[in-house]
Amino acid sequence: MTFNQDKPIYLQMADRLMDDIVAGIYTDEARIPSVREYAVTLGVNTNTAMKAYDELSRMNIIYNKRGLGYFVTPGACENIRSQRREEFFNNTIKKMIKEMELLGLSIDEVVEHIRKH
């Protein structure tokens, strides 16, 4: 995985796991890779991976079964989608509207362009 400088690595790792949950790679109650496995896969320090797992646990996306590993919390996929929808409308769309105004674009022009793609 290539990390960018705009966001802490552990948050990028958490985002990637959430992407995998939304994509159906990990479903409700599915075991996810161990902290150590995930760190090795992404080529990061185990402590960084642990921070990602702690963040996901705090968000109630995953939970730990002592001695067995981490598992996807039931309903995690919908929780992630809900959070991301809110972020999309509160951040992405607002930025897009501001940019549209600066460029003199109408909503019709933008919708037409979206439909083409």
PDB file of C-alpha atoms in Angstrom:
ATOM      1  CA  MET A   1       0.000   0.000   0.000  1.00  0.00           C
ATOM      2  CA  THR A   2       1.254   3.451  -0.867  1.00  0.00           C
ATOM      3  CA  PHE A   3       0.667   5.952   1.899  1.00  0.00           C
ATOM      4  CA  ASN A   4       0.162   9.666   1.384  1.00  0.00           C
ATOM      5  CA  GLN A   5       1.406  12.497   3.569  1.00  0.00           C
ATOM      6  CA  ASP A   6      -2.018  14.075   4.119  1.00  0.00           C
ATOM      7  CA  LYS A   7      -3.221  11.650   6.769  1.00  0.00           C
ATOM      8  CA  PRO A   8      -1.595   9.515   9.492  1.00  0.00           C
ATOM      9  CA  ILE A   9      -0.677   6.025   8.308  1.00  0.00           C
ATOM     10  CA  TYR A  10      -2.777   4.283  10.957  1.00  0.00           C
ATOM     11  CA  LEU A  11      -5.884   6.158   9.743  1.00  0.00           C
ATOM     12  CA  GLN A  12      -5.121   5.200   6.150  1.00  0.00           C
ATOM     13  CA  MET A  13      -4.838   1.585   7.284  1.00  0.00           C
ATOM     14  CA  ALA A  14      -8.160   1.847   9.111  1.00  0.00           C
ATOM     15  CA  ASP A  15      -9.726   3.322   5.957  1.00  0.00           C
ATOM     16  CA  ARG A  16      -8.413   0.418   3.915  1.00  0.00           C
ATOM     17  CA  LEU A  17      -9.937  -2.132   6.286  1.00  0.00           C
ATOM     18  CA  MET A  18     -13.222  -0.224   6.180  1.00  0.00           C
ATOM     19  CA  ASP A  19     -13.043  -0.265   2.361  1.00  0.00           C
ATOM     20  CA  ASP A  20     -12.618  -4.050   2.528  1.00  0.00           C
ATOM     21  CA  ILE A  21     -15.640  -4.349   4.822  1.00  0.00           C
ATOM     22  CA  VAL A  22     -17.805  -2.203   2.540  1.00  0.00           C
ATOM     23  CA  ALA A  23     -16.589  -4.203  -0.483  1.00  0.00           C
ATOM     24  CA  GLY A  24     -17.722  -7.419   1.219  1.00  0.00           C
ATOM     25  CA  ILE A  25     -14.256  -8.905   1.658  1.00  0.00           C
ATOM     26  CA  TYR A  26     -14.966  -9.080   5.390  1.00  0.00           C
ATOM     27  CA  THR A  27     -18.586  -9.574   6.435  1.00  0.00           C
ATOM     28  CA  ASP A  28     -20.304  -9.392   9.822  1.00  0.00           C
ATOM     29  CA  GLU A  29     -18.544 -11.604  12.372  1.00  0.00           C
ATOM     30  CA  ALA A  30     -15.719 -12.428   9.910  1.00  0.00           C
ATOM     31  CA  ARG A  31     -12.216 -12.657  11.337  1.00  0.00           C
ATOM     32  CA  ILE A  32      -9.857 -10.057   9.942  1.00  0.00           C
ATOM     33  CA  PRO A  33      -6.067 -10.463   9.726  1.00  0.00           C
ATOM     34  CA  SER A  34      -4.206 -10.257  13.003  1.00  0.00           C
ATOM     35  CA  VAL A  35      -2.434  -7.021  13.847  1.00  0.00           C
ATOM     36  CA  ARG A  36       0.895  -8.661  13.059  1.00  0.00           C
ATOM     37  CA  GLU A  37      -0.351 -10.137   9.750  1.00  0.00           C
ATOM     38  CA  TYR A  38      -1.774  -6.800   8.660  1.00  0.00           C
ATOM     39  CA  ALA A  39       1.432  -4.955   9.601  1.00  0.00           C
ATOM     40  CA  VAL A  40       3.547  -7.405   7.582  1.00  0.00           C
ATOM     41  CA  THR A  41       1.171  -7.235   4.599  1.00  0.00           C
ATOM     42  CA  LEU A  42       1.392  -3.445   4.481  1.00  0.00           C
ATOM     43  CA  GLY A  43       5.034  -3.211   5.502  1.00  0.00           C
ATOM     44  CA  VAL A  44       4.470  -1.114   8.603  1.00  0.00           C
ATOM     45  CA  ASN A  45       5.389  -1.313  12.259  1.00  0.00           C
ATOM     46  CA  THR A  46       3.128  -3.507  14.408  1.00  0.00           C
ATOM     47  CA  ASN A  47       2.455  -0.548  16.696  1.00  0.00           C
ATOM     48  CA  THR A  48       1.065   1.410  13.751  1.00  0.00           C
ATOM     49  CA  ALA A  49      -1.239  -1.472  12.842  1.00  0.00           C
ATOM     50  CA  MET A  50      -2.326  -1.705  16.479  1.00  0.00           C
ATOM     51  CA  LYS A  51      -3.280   1.985  16.411  1.00  0.00           C
ATOM     52  CA  ALA A  52      -5.438   1.303  13.332  1.00  0.00           C
ATOM     53  CA  TYR A  53      -7.164  -1.600  15.084  1.00  0.00           C
ATOM     54  CA  ASP A  54      -7.653   0.481  18.234  1.00  0.00           C
ATOM     55  CA  GLU A  55      -9.272   3.208  16.133  1.00  0.00           C
ATOM     56  CA  LEU A  56     -11.590   0.706  14.426  1.00  0.00           C
ATOM     57  CA  SER A  57     -12.483  -0.787  17.807  1.00  0.00           C
ATOM     58  CA  ARG A  58     -13.219   2.668  19.181  1.00  0.00           C
ATOM     59  CA  MET A  59     -15.498   3.269  16.177  1.00  0.00           C
ATOM     60  CA  ASN A  60     -17.244  -0.065  16.870  1.00  0.00           C
ATOM     61  CA  ILE A  61     -16.259  -1.424  13.444  1.00  0.00           C
ATOM     62  CA  ILE A  62     -14.291  -4.386  14.814  1.00  0.00           C
ATOM     63  CA  TYR A  63     -14.044  -6.110  18.164  1.00  0.00           C
ATOM     64  CA  ASN A  64     -11.545  -8.413  19.834  1.00  0.00           C
ATOM     65  CA  LYS A  65     -12.348 -11.946  20.923  1.00  0.00           C
ATOM     66  CA  ARG A  66      -9.648 -12.591  23.451  1.00  0.00           C
ATOM     67  CA  GLY A  67      -7.274 -15.277  22.220  1.00  0.00           C
ATOM     68  CA  LEU A  68      -9.025 -15.536  18.821  1.00  0.00           C
ATOM     69  CA  GLY A  69      -8.350 -12.210  17.153  1.00  0.00           C
ATOM     70  CA  TYR A  70     -10.373  -9.359  15.711  1.00  0.00           C
ATOM     71  CA  PHE A  71     -13.770  -9.703  14.082  1.00  0.00           C
ATOM     72  CA  VAL A  72     -16.137  -7.440  12.159  1.00  0.00           C
ATOM     73  CA  THR A  73     -18.888  -6.009  14.343  1.00  0.00           C
ATOM     74  CA  PRO A  74     -22.395  -6.850  13.074  1.00  0.00           C
ATOM     75  CA  GLY A  75     -23.751  -3.866  11.163  1.00  0.00           C
ATOM     76  CA  ALA A  76     -20.265  -2.413  10.568  1.00  0.00           C
ATOM     77  CA  CYS A  77     -20.764  -2.115   6.813  1.00  0.00           C
ATOM     78  CA  GLU A  78     -23.876   0.026   7.165  1.00  0.00           C
ATOM     79  CA  ASN A  79     -22.230   2.089   9.917  1.00  0.00           C
ATOM     80  CA  ILE A  80     -19.274   2.808   7.632  1.00  0.00           C
ATOM     81  CA  ARG A  81     -21.556   3.717   4.736  1.00  0.00           C
ATOM     82  CA  SER A  82     -23.590   6.000   6.975  1.00  0.00           C
ATOM     83  CA  GLN A  83     -20.472   7.785   8.269  1.00  0.00           C
ATOM     84  CA  ARG A  84     -19.052   8.144   4.782  1.00  0.00           C
ATOM     85  CA  ARG A  85     -22.337   9.448   3.360  1.00  0.00           C
ATOM     86  CA  GLU A  86     -22.405  12.099   6.075  1.00  0.00           C
ATOM     87  CA  GLU A  87     -18.794  13.020   5.331  1.00  0.00           C
ATOM     88  CA  PHE A  88     -19.572  13.118   1.599  1.00  0.00           C
ATOM     89  CA  PHE A  89     -22.476  15.524   2.022  1.00  0.00           C
ATOM     90  CA  ASN A  90     -20.831  17.657   4.716  1.00  0.00           C
ATOM     91  CA  ASN A  91     -17.380  17.910   3.148  1.00  0.00           C
ATOM     92  CA  THR A  92     -17.094  16.719  -0.446  1.00  0.00           C
ATOM     93  CA  ILE A  93     -20.324  18.236  -1.749  1.00  0.00           C
ATOM     94  CA  LYS A  94     -19.723  21.552   0.032  1.00  0.00           C
ATOM     95  CA  LYS A  95     -16.242  21.770  -1.505  1.00  0.00           C
ATOM     96  CA  MET A  96     -17.653  20.842  -4.890  1.00  0.00           C
ATOM     97  CA  ILE A  97     -20.341  23.545  -4.709  1.00  0.00           C
ATOM     98  CA  LYS A  98     -17.755  26.155  -3.766  1.00  0.00           C
ATOM     99  CA  GLU A  99     -15.538  25.085  -6.672  1.00  0.00           C
ATOM    100  CA  MET A 100     -18.532  25.117  -9.047  1.00  0.00           C
ATOM    101  CA  GLU A 101     -19.289  28.694  -7.998  1.00  0.00           C
ATOM    102  CA  LEU A 102     -15.670  29.750  -8.523  1.00  0.00           C
ATOM    103  CA  LEU A 103     -15.614  28.170 -11.988  1.00  0.00           C
ATOM    104  CA  GLY A 104     -19.056  29.427 -12.969  1.00  0.00           C
ATOM    105  CA  LEU A 105     -20.422  25.912 -13.483  1.00  0.00           C
ATOM    106  CA  SER A 106     -24.144  25.222 -13.307  1.00  0.00           C
ATOM    107  CA  ILE A 107     -25.624  22.176 -11.652  1.00  0.00           C
ATOM    108  CA  ASP A 108     -26.929  21.108 -15.081  1.00  0.00           C
ATOM    109  CA  GLU A 109     -23.408  21.127 -16.523  1.00  0.00           C
ATOM    110  CA  VAL A 110     -22.115  19.043 -13.646  1.00  0.00           C
ATOM    111  CA  VAL A 111     -25.004  16.555 -13.836  1.00  0.00           C
ATOM    112  CA  GLU A 112     -24.516  16.202 -17.602  1.00  0.00           C
ATOM    113  CA  HIS A 113     -20.824  15.498 -17.062  1.00  0.00           C
ATOM    114  CA  ILE A 114     -21.572  12.939 -14.345  1.00  0.00           C
ATOM    115  CA  ARG A 115     -24.061  11.142 -16.582  1.00  0.00           C
ATOM    116  CA  LYS A 116     -21.429  10.846 -19.330  1.00  0.00           C
ATOM    117  CA  HIS A 117     -19.126   9.049 -16.926  1.00  0.00           C
TER     118      HIS A 117
END
